[in-house]
Amino acid sequence: MRKNLVSILITNYNKAKFLKKNIEHCLNQTYKNIEILVFDDSSTDTSHKILKQFRNKKISVIYNKKKKYNSGPLNQLYGINNLFKKSKGKIIFLLDSDDFFLKKKVNYILKLFENNKNLNFVQDTAFI
């Protein structure tokens, strides 16, 4: 499992304030075999500018030009669905663009799956 590709799916809407730090924390994981997929849902802030600053083959961005629904949660699910279709990882992480992973998060979760063969899903809680 330690050599498997991991996909980190990030949905973003107008979270430019957090986006750079969010992606940097993903890139700085101790586990390196990752892909980072970002769905930007028609942001009107500087999110596009921040995303274009990253020139890394591990990062793919889908720019949604027009919102599909009038509901924020439905638009986020639409983004996650698009990212799932594009992802190639054996393990998939969901991450909101205003949250961050600790440096060893991916390694820690992979270890949980390795040590618990019947495990199919892990949900953790954020801390401040």
PDB file of C-alpha atoms in Angstrom:
ATOM      1  CA  MET A   1       0.000   0.000   0.000  1.00  0.00           C
ATOM      2  CA  ARG A   2       2.901   2.358   0.719  1.00  0.00           C
ATOM      3  CA  LYS A   3       3.774   2.689  -2.960  1.00  0.00           C
ATOM      4  CA  ASN A   4       0.212   3.242  -4.176  1.00  0.00           C
ATOM      5  CA  LEU A   5      -0.865   6.530  -5.673  1.00  0.00           C
ATOM      6  CA  VAL A   6      -2.965   8.675  -3.348  1.00  0.00           C
ATOM      7  CA  SER A   7      -5.429  11.260  -4.680  1.00  0.00           C
ATOM      8  CA  ILE A   8      -6.206  14.413  -2.731  1.00  0.00           C
ATOM      9  CA  LEU A   9      -9.405  16.028  -4.012  1.00  0.00           C
ATOM     10  CA  ILE A  10      -9.839  19.706  -3.197  1.00  0.00           C
ATOM     11  CA  THR A  11     -12.995  21.690  -3.881  1.00  0.00           C
ATOM     12  CA  ASN A  12     -12.638  25.448  -3.931  1.00  0.00           C
ATOM     13  CA  TYR A  13     -14.954  28.432  -4.153  1.00  0.00           C
ATOM     14  CA  ASN A  14     -13.572  31.859  -3.265  1.00  0.00           C
ATOM     15  CA  LYS A  15     -11.077  30.586  -0.681  1.00  0.00           C
ATOM     16  CA  ALA A  16      -8.010  32.312  -2.136  1.00  0.00           C
ATOM     17  CA  LYS A  17      -7.036  33.364   1.372  1.00  0.00           C
ATOM     18  CA  PHE A  18      -6.328  29.726   2.277  1.00  0.00           C
ATOM     19  CA  LEU A  19      -5.672  28.044  -1.068  1.00  0.00           C
ATOM     20  CA  LYS A  20      -1.898  28.461  -1.348  1.00  0.00           C
ATOM     21  CA  LYS A  21      -1.270  27.111   2.152  1.00  0.00           C
ATOM     22  CA  ASN A  22      -3.737  24.284   1.498  1.00  0.00           C
ATOM     23  CA  ILE A  23      -1.881  23.081  -1.605  1.00  0.00           C
ATOM     24  CA  GLU A  24       1.559  23.598  -0.076  1.00  0.00           C
ATOM     25  CA  HIS A  25       0.574  21.365   2.855  1.00  0.00           C
ATOM     26  CA  CYS A  26      -0.466  18.676   0.370  1.00  0.00           C
ATOM     27  CA  LEU A  27       2.800  18.954  -1.557  1.00  0.00           C
ATOM     28  CA  ASN A  28       4.814  18.785   1.671  1.00  0.00           C
ATOM     29  CA  GLN A  29       3.385  15.450   2.807  1.00  0.00           C
ATOM     30  CA  THR A  30       5.946  12.903   3.944  1.00  0.00           C
ATOM     31  CA  TYR A  31       4.237  10.439   1.585  1.00  0.00           C
ATOM     32  CA  LYS A  32       5.203  11.611  -1.896  1.00  0.00           C
ATOM     33  CA  ASN A  33       3.249   9.410  -4.331  1.00  0.00           C
ATOM     34  CA  ILE A  34       0.277  11.771  -4.551  1.00  0.00           C
ATOM     35  CA  GLU A  35      -1.826  13.585  -7.078  1.00  0.00           C
ATOM     36  CA  ILE A  36      -3.661  16.768  -6.136  1.00  0.00           C
ATOM     37  CA  LEU A  37      -6.852  17.508  -8.018  1.00  0.00           C
ATOM     38  CA  VAL A  38      -8.553  20.873  -7.530  1.00  0.00           C
ATOM     39  CA  PHE A  39     -12.062  21.798  -8.640  1.00  0.00           C
ATOM     40  CA  ASP A  40     -12.489  25.565  -8.722  1.00  0.00           C
ATOM     41  CA  ASP A  41     -16.205  26.326  -8.848  1.00  0.00           C
ATOM     42  CA  SER A  42     -16.387  29.692 -10.628  1.00  0.00           C
ATOM     43  CA  SER A  43     -14.418  31.615  -8.008  1.00  0.00           C
ATOM     44  CA  THR A  44     -14.565  35.388  -8.318  1.00  0.00           C
ATOM     45  CA  ASP A  45     -11.645  36.109  -5.982  1.00  0.00           C
ATOM     46  CA  THR A  46      -7.952  35.552  -6.794  1.00  0.00           C
ATOM     47  CA  SER A  47      -8.146  31.744  -6.623  1.00  0.00           C
ATOM     48  CA  HIS A  48      -7.356  31.398 -10.358  1.00  0.00           C
ATOM     49  CA  LYS A  49      -4.213  33.479  -9.955  1.00  0.00           C
ATOM     50  CA  ILE A  50      -3.031  31.360  -7.019  1.00  0.00           C
ATOM     51  CA  LEU A  51      -3.727  28.088  -8.835  1.00  0.00           C
ATOM     52  CA  LYS A  52      -1.753  29.238 -11.874  1.00  0.00           C
ATOM     53  CA  GLN A  53       1.294  29.897  -9.652  1.00  0.00           C
ATOM     54  CA  PHE A  54       1.685  26.160  -9.044  1.00  0.00           C
ATOM     55  CA  ARG A  55       3.696  24.553 -11.812  1.00  0.00           C
ATOM     56  CA  ASN A  56       3.796  21.025 -10.516  1.00  0.00           C
ATOM     57  CA  LYS A  57       2.946  17.859 -12.426  1.00  0.00           C
ATOM     58  CA  LYS A  58       1.248  16.475  -9.304  1.00  0.00           C
ATOM     59  CA  ILE A  59      -1.459  19.156  -9.524  1.00  0.00           C
ATOM     60  CA  SER A  60      -4.419  19.147 -11.906  1.00  0.00           C
ATOM     61  CA  VAL A  61      -7.103  21.815 -11.892  1.00  0.00           C
ATOM     62  CA  ILE A  62     -10.629  21.754 -13.245  1.00  0.00           C
ATOM     63  CA  TYR A  63     -12.038  25.254 -13.718  1.00  0.00           C
ATOM     64  CA  ASN A  64     -15.820  25.243 -13.641  1.00  0.00           C
ATOM     65  CA  LYS A  65     -16.909  28.337 -15.558  1.00  0.00           C
ATOM     66  CA  LYS A  66     -20.571  28.323 -14.498  1.00  0.00           C
ATOM     67  CA  LYS A  67     -22.194  27.001 -11.338  1.00  0.00           C
ATOM     68  CA  LYS A  68     -24.454  24.049 -11.957  1.00  0.00           C
ATOM     69  CA  TYR A  69     -26.784  24.528  -8.973  1.00  0.00           C
ATOM     70  CA  ASN A  70     -28.067  27.332  -6.754  1.00  0.00           C
ATOM     71  CA  SER A  71     -26.933  25.350  -3.719  1.00  0.00           C
ATOM     72  CA  GLY A  72     -23.379  25.511  -2.341  1.00  0.00           C
ATOM     73  CA  PRO A  73     -23.435  21.918  -1.048  1.00  0.00           C
ATOM     74  CA  LEU A  74     -24.771  20.565  -4.360  1.00  0.00           C
ATOM     75  CA  ASN A  75     -22.074  22.458  -6.250  1.00  0.00           C
ATOM     76  CA  GLN A  76     -19.445  20.991  -3.938  1.00  0.00           C
ATOM     77  CA  LEU A  77     -20.775  17.464  -4.538  1.00  0.00           C
ATOM     78  CA  TYR A  78     -20.739  18.164  -8.272  1.00  0.00           C
ATOM     79  CA  GLY A  79     -17.072  19.176  -7.950  1.00  0.00           C
ATOM     80  CA  ILE A  80     -16.175  16.089  -5.902  1.00  0.00           C
ATOM     81  CA  ASN A  81     -17.885  13.877  -8.483  1.00  0.00           C
ATOM     82  CA  ASN A  82     -15.847  15.474 -11.293  1.00  0.00           C
ATOM     83  CA  LEU A  83     -12.633  15.020  -9.320  1.00  0.00           C
ATOM     84  CA  PHE A  84     -13.447  11.376  -8.516  1.00  0.00           C
ATOM     85  CA  LYS A  85     -13.841  10.655 -12.213  1.00  0.00           C
ATOM     86  CA  LYS A  86     -10.409  12.122 -12.927  1.00  0.00           C
ATOM     87  CA  SER A  87      -8.578  10.653  -9.928  1.00  0.00           C
ATOM     88  CA  LYS A  88      -6.303   7.644 -10.255  1.00  0.00           C
ATOM     89  CA  GLY A  89      -5.388   6.994  -6.625  1.00  0.00           C
ATOM     90  CA  LYS A  90      -5.982   3.792  -4.712  1.00  0.00           C
ATOM     91  CA  ILE A  91      -6.798   5.865  -1.622  1.00  0.00           C
ATOM     92  CA  ILE A  92      -8.764   9.104  -1.981  1.00  0.00           C
ATOM     93  CA  PHE A  93      -8.728  12.033   0.424  1.00  0.00           C
ATOM     94  CA  LEU A  94     -11.322  14.821   0.395  1.00  0.00           C
ATOM     95  CA  LEU A  95     -10.110  18.247   1.463  1.00  0.00           C
ATOM     96  CA  ASP A  96     -11.886  21.592   1.597  1.00  0.00           C
ATOM     97  CA  SER A  97      -9.757  24.452   0.329  1.00  0.00           C
ATOM     98  CA  ASP A  98      -9.853  26.258   3.676  1.00  0.00           C
ATOM     99  CA  ASP A  99      -8.469  23.259   5.588  1.00  0.00           C
ATOM    100  CA  PHE A 100      -4.930  21.849   5.820  1.00  0.00           C
ATOM    101  CA  PHE A 101      -3.288  18.457   6.285  1.00  0.00           C
ATOM    102  CA  LEU A 102      -0.579  17.926   8.849  1.00  0.00           C
ATOM    103  CA  LYS A 103       2.706  16.801   7.293  1.00  0.00           C
ATOM    104  CA  LYS A 104       2.280  13.096   8.143  1.00  0.00           C
ATOM    105  CA  LYS A 105      -1.485  12.840   7.550  1.00  0.00           C
ATOM    106  CA  VAL A 106      -1.335  10.710   4.395  1.00  0.00           C
ATOM    107  CA  ASN A 107       1.245   8.349   5.932  1.00  0.00           C
ATOM    108  CA  TYR A 108      -0.869   8.026   9.058  1.00  0.00           C
ATOM    109  CA  ILE A 109      -4.056   7.161   7.147  1.00  0.00           C
ATOM    110  CA  LEU A 110      -2.219   4.694   4.909  1.00  0.00           C
ATOM    111  CA  LYS A 111      -0.903   2.957   8.016  1.00  0.00           C
ATOM    112  CA  LEU A 112      -4.479   2.668   9.331  1.00  0.00           C
ATOM    113  CA  PHE A 113      -5.523   0.912   6.126  1.00  0.00           C
ATOM    114  CA  GLU A 114      -2.469  -1.364   6.177  1.00  0.00           C
ATOM    115  CA  ASN A 115      -3.110  -2.418   9.769  1.00  0.00           C
ATOM    116  CA  ASN A 116      -6.883  -2.862   9.307  1.00  0.00           C
ATOM    117  CA  LYS A 117      -7.499  -4.876   6.141  1.00  0.00           C
ATOM    118  CA  ASN A 118     -11.302  -4.735   6.559  1.00  0.00           C
ATOM    119  CA  LEU A 119     -11.294  -0.945   6.703  1.00  0.00           C
ATOM    120  CA  ASN A 120     -12.932   0.788   3.718  1.00  0.00           C
ATOM    121  CA  PHE A 121     -13.456   4.325   4.994  1.00  0.00           C
ATOM    122  CA  VAL A 122     -11.871   6.703   7.490  1.00  0.00           C
ATOM    123  CA  GLN A 123     -13.266  10.001   8.661  1.00  0.00           C
ATOM    124  CA  ASP A 124     -11.371  12.236  11.000  1.00  0.00           C
ATOM    125  CA  THR A 125     -12.250  15.438  12.757  1.00  0.00           C
ATOM    126  CA  ALA A 126     -10.555  18.769  12.388  1.00  0.00           C
ATOM    127  CA  PHE A 127      -8.880  20.517  15.248  1.00  0.00           C
ATOM    128  CA  ILE A 128      -8.018  24.150  15.743  1.00  0.00           C
TER     129      ILE A 128
END
